[in-house]
CSV table of C-alpha atoms and ligand atoms in Angstrom, one decimal:
chain,number,residue,atom,x,y,z
A,1,MET,CA,-8.6,21.7,6.7
A,2,ASN,CA,-4.7,21.7,6.4
A,3,PRO,CA,-3.3,19.2,3.9
A,4,ILE,CA,-1.9,16.1,5.4
A,5,PRO,CA,2.0,15.8,5.1
A,6,LEU,CA,2.5,12.4,3.4
A,7,ILE,CA,5.2,10.1,2.0
A,8,LEU,CA,4.0,7.1,0.0
A,9,ASP,CA,6.3,4.0,-0.3
A,10,CYS,CA,5.1,1.7,-3.0
A,11,ASP,CA,5.8,-1.1,-5.5
A,12,PRO,CA,3.6,-0.2,-8.5
A,13,GLY,CA,1.9,-2.6,-9.3
A,14,VAL,CA,-1.6,-2.1,-10.7
A,15,ASP,CA,-3.3,-1.4,-7.3
A,16,ASP,CA,-0.4,0.8,-6.2
A,17,ALA,CA,-1.0,2.8,-9.4
A,18,VAL,CA,-4.6,3.4,-8.3
A,19,ALA,CA,-3.3,4.5,-4.9
A,20,LEU,CA,-0.8,6.8,-6.5
A,21,ALA,CA,-3.4,8.3,-8.8
A,22,LEU,CA,-5.7,9.0,-5.9
A,23,ALA,CA,-2.9,10.5,-3.8
A,24,PHE,CA,-1.7,12.7,-6.7
A,25,GLY,CA,-5.3,13.7,-7.5
A,26,ALA,CA,-6.1,14.7,-3.9
A,27,ARG,CA,-3.7,17.6,-4.0
A,28,GLU,CA,-5.7,19.9,-1.8
A,29,ARG,CA,-6.0,17.3,0.9
A,30,LEU,CA,-2.5,15.6,0.8
A,31,GLU,CA,0.8,17.4,0.9
A,32,LEU,CA,2.9,14.8,-0.9
A,33,LEU,CA,6.4,15.3,0.4
A,34,GLY,CA,7.7,12.5,-1.8
A,35,ILE,CA,7.2,9.0,-3.2
A,36,THR,CA,9.6,6.2,-2.4
A,37,THR,CA,9.8,2.9,-4.4
A,38,THR,CA,10.8,-0.6,-3.5
A,39,ALA,CA,11.2,-3.9,-5.3
A,40,GLY,CA,8.0,-6.0,-5.0
A,41,ASN,CA,5.4,-6.7,-7.6
A,42,VAL,CA,8.1,-6.2,-10.3
A,43,ASP,CA,11.8,-5.3,-9.9
A,44,LEU,CA,12.9,-1.9,-8.5
A,45,ALA,CA,13.8,-0.4,-11.9
A,46,LYS,CA,10.2,-1.1,-13.1
A,47,THR,CA,8.4,0.0,-9.9
A,48,THR,CA,10.4,3.3,-10.0
A,49,ARG,CA,9.8,3.8,-13.7
A,50,ASN,CA,6.1,3.1,-13.1
A,51,ALA,CA,5.8,5.6,-10.3
A,52,CYS,CA,7.5,8.3,-12.5
A,53,LEU,CA,5.1,7.5,-15.4
A,54,ILE,CA,2.0,7.7,-13.1
A,55,ARG,CA,3.3,11.0,-11.7
A,56,GLN,CA,3.6,12.3,-15.3
A,57,ILE,CA,0.1,11.2,-16.3
A,58,MET,CA,-1.3,12.9,-13.2
A,59,GLY,CA,0.7,16.1,-13.9
A,60,ARG,CA,2.4,16.0,-10.5
A,61,GLU,CA,6.1,16.3,-11.4
A,62,ASP,CA,6.3,18.7,-8.4
A,63,VAL,CA,6.5,15.6,-6.2
A,64,PRO,CA,10.0,14.0,-6.0
A,65,ILE,CA,10.4,10.2,-6.4
A,66,HIS,CA,13.3,8.3,-4.6
A,67,ALA,CA,14.2,4.7,-5.4
A,68,GLY,CA,14.8,2.4,-2.5
A,69,LEU,CA,16.2,-1.1,-2.0
A,70,ALA,CA,16.4,-3.5,-4.8
A,71,LYS,CA,15.8,-6.6,-2.7
A,72,PRO,CA,14.4,-7.8,0.6
A,73,LEU,CA,16.6,-7.6,3.7
A,74,SER,CA,17.5,-11.3,3.6
A,75,ARG,CA,15.2,-13.1,1.2
A,76,ASP,CA,15.4,-13.6,-2.6
A,77,PRO,CA,13.0,-11.2,-4.4
A,78,ILE,CA,9.6,-12.7,-5.3
A,79,ILE,CA,7.7,-10.7,-8.0
A,80,ALA,CA,4.0,-10.9,-8.5
A,81,ASP,CA,3.9,-10.3,-12.3
A,82,ASP,CA,1.0,-12.8,-12.7
A,83,PHE,CA,-1.2,-10.3,-10.9
A,84,HIS,CA,0.4,-7.1,-12.3
A,85,GLY,CA,1.7,-8.0,-15.8
A,86,PRO,CA,5.4,-8.2,-16.8
A,87,GLU,CA,5.9,-4.4,-16.7
A,88,GLY,CA,3.8,-4.0,-13.5
A,89,LEU,CA,1.1,-1.9,-15.0
A,90,GLY,CA,-1.1,-4.6,-16.5
A,91,ASP,CA,-0.9,-4.2,-20.2
A,92,TYR,CA,-0.6,-0.4,-20.1
A,93,PRO,CA,2.4,0.7,-22.3
A,94,ALA,CA,5.3,1.2,-20.0
A,95,SER,CA,6.9,4.0,-22.0
A,96,PRO,CA,9.9,5.8,-20.4
A,97,PRO,CA,8.8,8.8,-18.3
A,98,SER,CA,10.0,12.4,-19.1
A,99,LEU,CA,11.3,12.8,-15.5
A,100,GLY,CA,13.1,10.1,-13.5
A,101,PRO,CA,13.8,9.7,-9.8
A,102,GLN,CA,16.0,11.9,-7.7
A,103,SER,CA,19.6,10.9,-7.0
A,104,THR,CA,19.0,10.7,-3.2
A,105,ASP,CA,18.0,7.1,-2.3
A,106,ALA,CA,14.7,6.5,-0.5
A,107,VAL,CA,16.0,5.7,3.0
A,108,SER,CA,18.2,8.8,3.0
A,109,PHE,CA,15.2,10.9,1.8
A,110,LEU,CA,13.0,9.4,4.5
A,111,ILE,CA,15.6,10.1,7.3
A,112,GLN,CA,16.3,13.7,6.1
A,113,THR,CA,12.6,14.6,5.6
A,114,ILE,CA,11.4,13.1,8.9
A,115,GLU,CA,14.2,14.7,10.9
A,116,THR,CA,13.7,18.2,9.5
A,117,ALA,CA,9.9,18.2,10.0
A,118,PRO,CA,8.2,18.8,13.3
A,119,ALA,CA,7.6,15.5,15.2
A,120,ASN,CA,4.2,13.8,14.8
A,121,THR,CA,3.4,15.6,11.6
A,122,ILE,CA,4.3,13.2,8.7
A,123,SER,CA,2.2,10.2,7.8
A,124,LEU,CA,4.0,7.4,6.0
A,125,ALA,CA,1.8,5.2,3.7
A,126,VAL,CA,3.3,1.9,2.7
A,127,THR,CA,1.7,-0.3,-0.1
A,128,GLY,CA,4.5,-2.7,-0.8
A,129,PRO,CA,7.0,-4.9,1.1
A,130,LEU,CA,8.4,-3.1,4.1
A,131,THR,CA,12.1,-3.2,3.2
A,132,ASN,CA,12.7,0.5,3.0
A,133,ILE,CA,10.8,1.1,6.2
A,134,ALA,CA,12.8,-1.5,8.1
A,135,CYS,CA,16.0,0.1,6.9
A,136,LEU,CA,14.7,3.5,8.1
A,137,ILE,CA,14.0,1.9,11.5
A,138,GLN,CA,17.3,0.1,11.7
A,139,GLN,CA,19.4,3.2,10.7
A,140,ALA,CA,17.4,5.8,12.6
A,141,PRO,CA,14.9,4.3,15.1
A,142,ALA,CA,14.2,7.6,16.9
A,143,THR,CA,13.6,9.3,13.6
A,144,ALA,CA,11.1,6.7,12.6
A,145,ARG,CA,9.2,7.2,15.8
A,146,ARG,CA,8.8,10.9,14.9
A,147,LEU,CA,6.3,9.8,12.3
A,148,ARG,CA,2.7,10.6,13.1
A,149,GLN,CA,1.7,7.2,11.8
A,150,ILE,CA,2.5,4.4,9.4
A,151,VAL,CA,-0.5,3.3,7.4
A,152,LEU,CA,0.4,0.0,5.7
A,153,MET,CA,-1.2,-2.5,3.4
A,154,GLY,CA,-0.2,-6.0,4.6
A,155,GLY,CA,-1.1,-9.1,6.5
A,156,ALA,CA,-4.3,-11.2,6.9
A,157,ARG,CA,-6.2,-12.7,9.8
A,158,ARG,CA,-9.7,-14.0,8.9
A,159,GLU,CA,-8.8,-14.0,5.1
A,160,GLY,CA,-5.8,-16.3,5.4
A,161,GLY,CA,-3.6,-15.2,2.6
A,162,ASN,CA,-3.1,-14.6,-1.1
A,163,ILE,CA,0.5,-15.4,-2.0
A,164,THR,CA,0.1,-18.6,0.1
A,165,ALA,CA,-2.8,-20.0,2.1
A,166,SER,CA,-1.4,-18.3,5.3
A,167,ALA,CA,0.3,-15.1,4.2
A,168,GLU,CA,-0.3,-11.9,2.3
A,169,TYR,CA,2.2,-10.9,-0.4
A,170,ASN,CA,3.7,-7.6,1.1
A,171,ILE,CA,4.5,-9.4,4.4
A,172,TYR,CA,5.5,-12.7,2.7
A,173,ALA,CA,8.0,-10.9,0.4
A,174,ASP,CA,10.0,-9.5,3.3
A,175,PRO,CA,8.9,-11.0,6.6
A,176,GLU,CA,12.0,-9.8,8.5
A,177,ALA,CA,11.2,-6.2,7.4
A,178,ALA,CA,7.6,-6.5,8.6
A,179,ASP,CA,8.8,-8.0,12.0
A,180,ILE,CA,11.1,-5.0,12.4
A,181,THR,CA,8.3,-2.6,11.5
A,182,PHE,CA,5.8,-4.0,13.9
A,183,ASN,CA,8.3,-4.0,16.7
A,184,SER,CA,9.5,-0.4,16.0
A,185,GLY,CA,7.2,1.4,18.5
A,186,CYS,CA,5.7,3.4,15.6
A,187,ASN,CA,2.0,4.2,15.5
A,188,ILE,CA,0.8,1.7,12.9
A,189,VAL,CA,-2.6,1.2,11.1
A,190,ALA,CA,-2.6,-2.1,9.3
A,191,PHE,CA,-4.9,-2.8,6.3
A,192,GLY,CA,-4.8,-6.5,5.9
A,193,LEU,CA,-6.8,-8.6,3.4
A,194,ASP,CA,-9.6,-8.7,6.0
A,195,ALA,CA,-10.2,-5.0,5.2
A,196,THR,CA,-9.2,-4.8,1.5
A,197,HIS,CA,-11.3,-7.8,0.4
A,198,GLN,CA,-14.3,-5.7,1.4
A,199,VAL,CA,-13.4,-3.1,-1.3
A,200,ARG,CA,-13.7,-4.5,-4.8
A,201,GLY,CA,-13.4,-2.7,-8.1
A,202,THR,CA,-16.6,-4.1,-9.8
A,203,PRO,CA,-17.3,-3.6,-13.5
A,204,ALA,CA,-19.8,-0.9,-12.5
A,205,TRP,CA,-16.9,0.9,-10.7
A,206,VAL,CA,-14.7,0.6,-13.8
A,207,GLU,CA,-17.5,2.1,-16.0
A,208,ALA,CA,-18.2,5.0,-13.6
A,209,ILE,CA,-14.5,5.9,-13.3
A,210,ALA,CA,-13.9,5.6,-17.1
A,211,ARG,CA,-16.8,8.0,-17.7
A,212,LEU,CA,-14.8,10.7,-16.0
A,213,ASP,CA,-12.6,10.7,-19.1
A,214,THR,CA,-9.5,12.3,-17.5
A,215,PRO,CA,-6.0,10.9,-17.9
A,216,GLY,CA,-6.0,9.6,-14.3
A,217,ALA,CA,-9.4,8.1,-14.6
A,218,LYS,CA,-8.5,6.3,-17.8
A,219,LEU,CA,-5.3,4.9,-16.2
A,220,VAL,CA,-7.3,3.7,-13.1
A,221,ALA,CA,-10.0,2.2,-15.3
A,222,GLU,CA,-7.4,0.3,-17.2
A,223,MET,CA,-5.7,-1.0,-14.1
A,224,LEU,CA,-9.0,-2.2,-12.6
A,225,ALA,CA,-10.1,-3.8,-15.9
A,226,PHE,CA,-6.8,-5.7,-16.1
A,227,SER,CA,-7.2,-7.0,-12.5
A,228,ASN,CA,-10.8,-8.0,-13.2
A,229,ALA,CA,-9.8,-9.9,-16.3
A,230,LEU,CA,-7.4,-12.1,-14.3
A,231,PRO,CA,-8.2,-15.9,-14.3
A,232,ALA,CA,-10.8,-16.6,-11.6
A,233,ASN,CA,-8.3,-18.9,-9.8
A,234,LEU,CA,-6.1,-15.8,-9.1
A,235,MET,CA,-9.0,-13.7,-7.8
A,236,ASP,CA,-8.8,-13.3,-4.0
A,237,THR,CA,-11.9,-14.6,-2.4
A,238,SER,CA,-12.3,-16.8,0.7
A,239,ASP,CA,-15.9,-17.8,0.0
A,240,PRO,CA,-16.3,-20.3,-2.8
A,241,ASP,CA,-20.1,-19.7,-2.8
A,242,GLN,CA,-19.6,-16.0,-3.3
A,243,PRO,CA,-17.6,-15.4,-6.5
A,244,ALA,CA,-15.6,-12.2,-6.3
A,245,THR,CA,-17.5,-9.2,-7.7
A,246,GLY,CA,-14.2,-7.6,-8.8
A,247,ALA,CA,-10.5,-7.5,-7.8
A,248,PRO,CA,-9.8,-6.1,-4.3
A,249,LEU,CA,-8.5,-2.5,-4.2
A,250,HIS,CA,-5.8,-3.3,-1.6
A,251,ASP,CA,-3.5,-0.2,-1.8
A,252,PRO,CA,-6.1,2.5,-2.5
A,253,CYS,CA,-7.6,1.7,0.9
A,254,VAL,CA,-4.5,3.1,2.5
A,255,ILE,CA,-4.9,6.5,0.8
A,256,ALA,CA,-8.7,6.4,1.3
A,257,TYR,CA,-8.0,6.0,5.1
A,258,LEU,CA,-5.9,9.2,5.1
A,259,LEU,CA,-8.6,11.1,3.2
A,260,ALA,CA,-11.7,9.6,5.1
A,261,PRO,CA,-10.7,7.7,8.2
A,262,GLU,CA,-14.4,7.6,9.2
A,263,ALA,CA,-15.0,5.1,6.4
A,264,PHE,CA,-13.0,2.4,8.3
A,265,SER,CA,-13.2,0.7,11.7
A,266,LEU,CA,-10.0,-0.1,13.6
A,267,ARG,CA,-9.3,-2.4,16.6
A,268,PRO,CA,-6.1,-2.3,18.7
A,269,CYS,CA,-4.1,-5.5,18.5
A,270,ARG,CA,-0.7,-7.1,18.6
A,271,ILE,CA,0.7,-8.3,15.3
A,272,GLU,CA,3.5,-10.8,15.2
A,273,VAL,CA,5.1,-12.1,11.9
A,274,GLU,CA,6.3,-15.6,11.2
A,275,THR,CA,9.9,-15.5,10.0
A,276,THR,CA,11.2,-19.0,10.6
A,277,SER,CA,8.6,-21.4,9.1
A,278,THR,CA,8.7,-22.2,5.4
A,279,LEU,CA,5.0,-23.3,5.4
A,280,THR,CA,3.7,-20.2,7.2
A,281,ARG,CA,6.4,-17.7,6.2
A,282,GLY,CA,5.0,-14.2,6.5
A,283,HIS,CA,1.9,-15.2,8.5
A,284,THR,CA,0.6,-12.3,10.6
A,285,ALA,CA,-0.8,-13.4,14.0
A,286,VAL,CA,-3.3,-10.7,14.9
A,287,GLU,CA,-4.2,-10.8,18.6
A,288,PHE,CA,-7.0,-8.6,20.0
A,289,ARG,CA,-6.9,-9.9,23.6
A,290,LYS,CA,-4.8,-7.7,25.8
A,291,ALA,CA,-4.3,-10.5,28.4
A,292,VAL,CA,-2.8,-12.7,25.7
A,293,ALA,CA,-1.0,-10.0,23.6
A,294,GLY,CA,0.5,-8.2,26.6
A,295,GLU,CA,1.5,-5.1,24.6
A,296,PHE,CA,-0.4,-3.9,21.5
A,297,ASN,CA,1.7,-2.7,18.6
A,298,ALA,CA,-0.8,-1.8,15.8
A,299,ASN,CA,-4.4,-1.0,14.9
A,300,TRP,CA,-6.1,-3.6,12.7
A,301,VAL,CA,-8.7,-2.4,10.1
A,302,TRP,CA,-11.6,-4.8,10.4
A,303,LYS,CA,-14.3,-3.0,8.5
A,304,ALA,CA,-14.2,-0.9,5.3
A,305,ASN,CA,-16.9,1.1,3.5
A,306,PRO,CA,-16.4,0.4,-0.2
A,307,GLU,CA,-18.8,3.1,-1.4
A,308,ALA,CA,-16.7,5.7,0.5
A,309,VAL,CA,-13.6,4.5,-1.4
A,310,LEU,CA,-15.4,4.7,-4.8
A,311,SER,CA,-16.7,8.3,-4.0
A,312,LEU,CA,-13.1,9.4,-3.2
A,313,LEU,CA,-11.9,7.9,-6.5
A,314,LEU,CA,-14.7,9.7,-8.5
A,315,ARG,CA,-14.0,12.9,-6.7
A,316,TYR,CA,-10.2,13.0,-7.0
A,317,LEU,CA,-9.8,11.5,-10.5
A,318,ALA,CA,-12.3,13.9,-12.0
B,1,RIB,O1,-1.4,-8.5,-1.2
B,1,RIB,C1,-1.6,-7.3,-1.9
B,1,RIB,C2,-0.4,-6.4,-1.9
B,1,RIB,O2,0.6,-7.1,-2.6
B,1,RIB,C3,-0.7,-5.1,-2.7
B,1,RIB,O3,0.1,-4.1,-2.2
B,1,RIB,C4,-0.2,-5.5,-4.1
B,1,RIB,O4,0.2,-4.3,-4.8
B,1,RIB,C5,1.0,-6.4,-3.8
B,1,RIB,O5,2.1,-5.5,-3.5
B,2,CA,CA1,1.6,-2.9,-3.6
């Protein structure tokens, strides 16, 4: 099976760190053309440093990293350091990496790389706010549509929201960028909270991964343990009678889909983003009815197999 050409745009972030470790570890399955970083969970300098540090831990300094935009298109940055720690990697020591990012910025890298590759070959995984992606679409819309697919973590339908009662963080942080992305004509697979809340890093998962005793497994176990130690009132769960069994693995689901799409169920839909309301800023209206939606613009992941995600982590962190 030929490796999948992939660019990962992220805001590490503890769950982005798990997604990065999985992507770096699956080197025979994923041809990582580059990593691009955006502001999000913590500021751009920290998300970029964190991506470089994780790359170093995983021994993948063959993969270039390109820093993107430092703030959303038109909103003030909102960080999520209560979920990710002040440095963005929980309480993992954020020492300076031996190799930093390339000098070419993320959007220029995206445009150059997508334009020179054959059409419909590159997958773009996005696990943070969609700011870089929106700039790619605004600057080079036809280039963006050359992508095979955009697989993004963002939005919520049945699960409501996590940063507010009605919005998920990645969309809330830059709703205008999300609106541009969903209206781009690109082939989109959207992992909202409805899917990612089905995949939780339980204490048993943390122990199984830690037993691998590799640098990547130790990092991932630390990230999951940090998230599981968060105060219960921060833990995403929509069912008060069902206490969360562990923190949701939002971003690793995106990489797991690229490695094992059969572990997930998708449904065509139209996703529209609230950009004018204060109360429901960043809400994603996910419509499955063609008669109501008119034109579909994405595929919504409604079912996930958590055991499949764990087995991928155990395989590629070993
Ligand atoms: O809502 C979860 C998403 O927001 C994840 O990507 C997490 O890393 C944060 O960016
Ligand atoms: Ca993220």
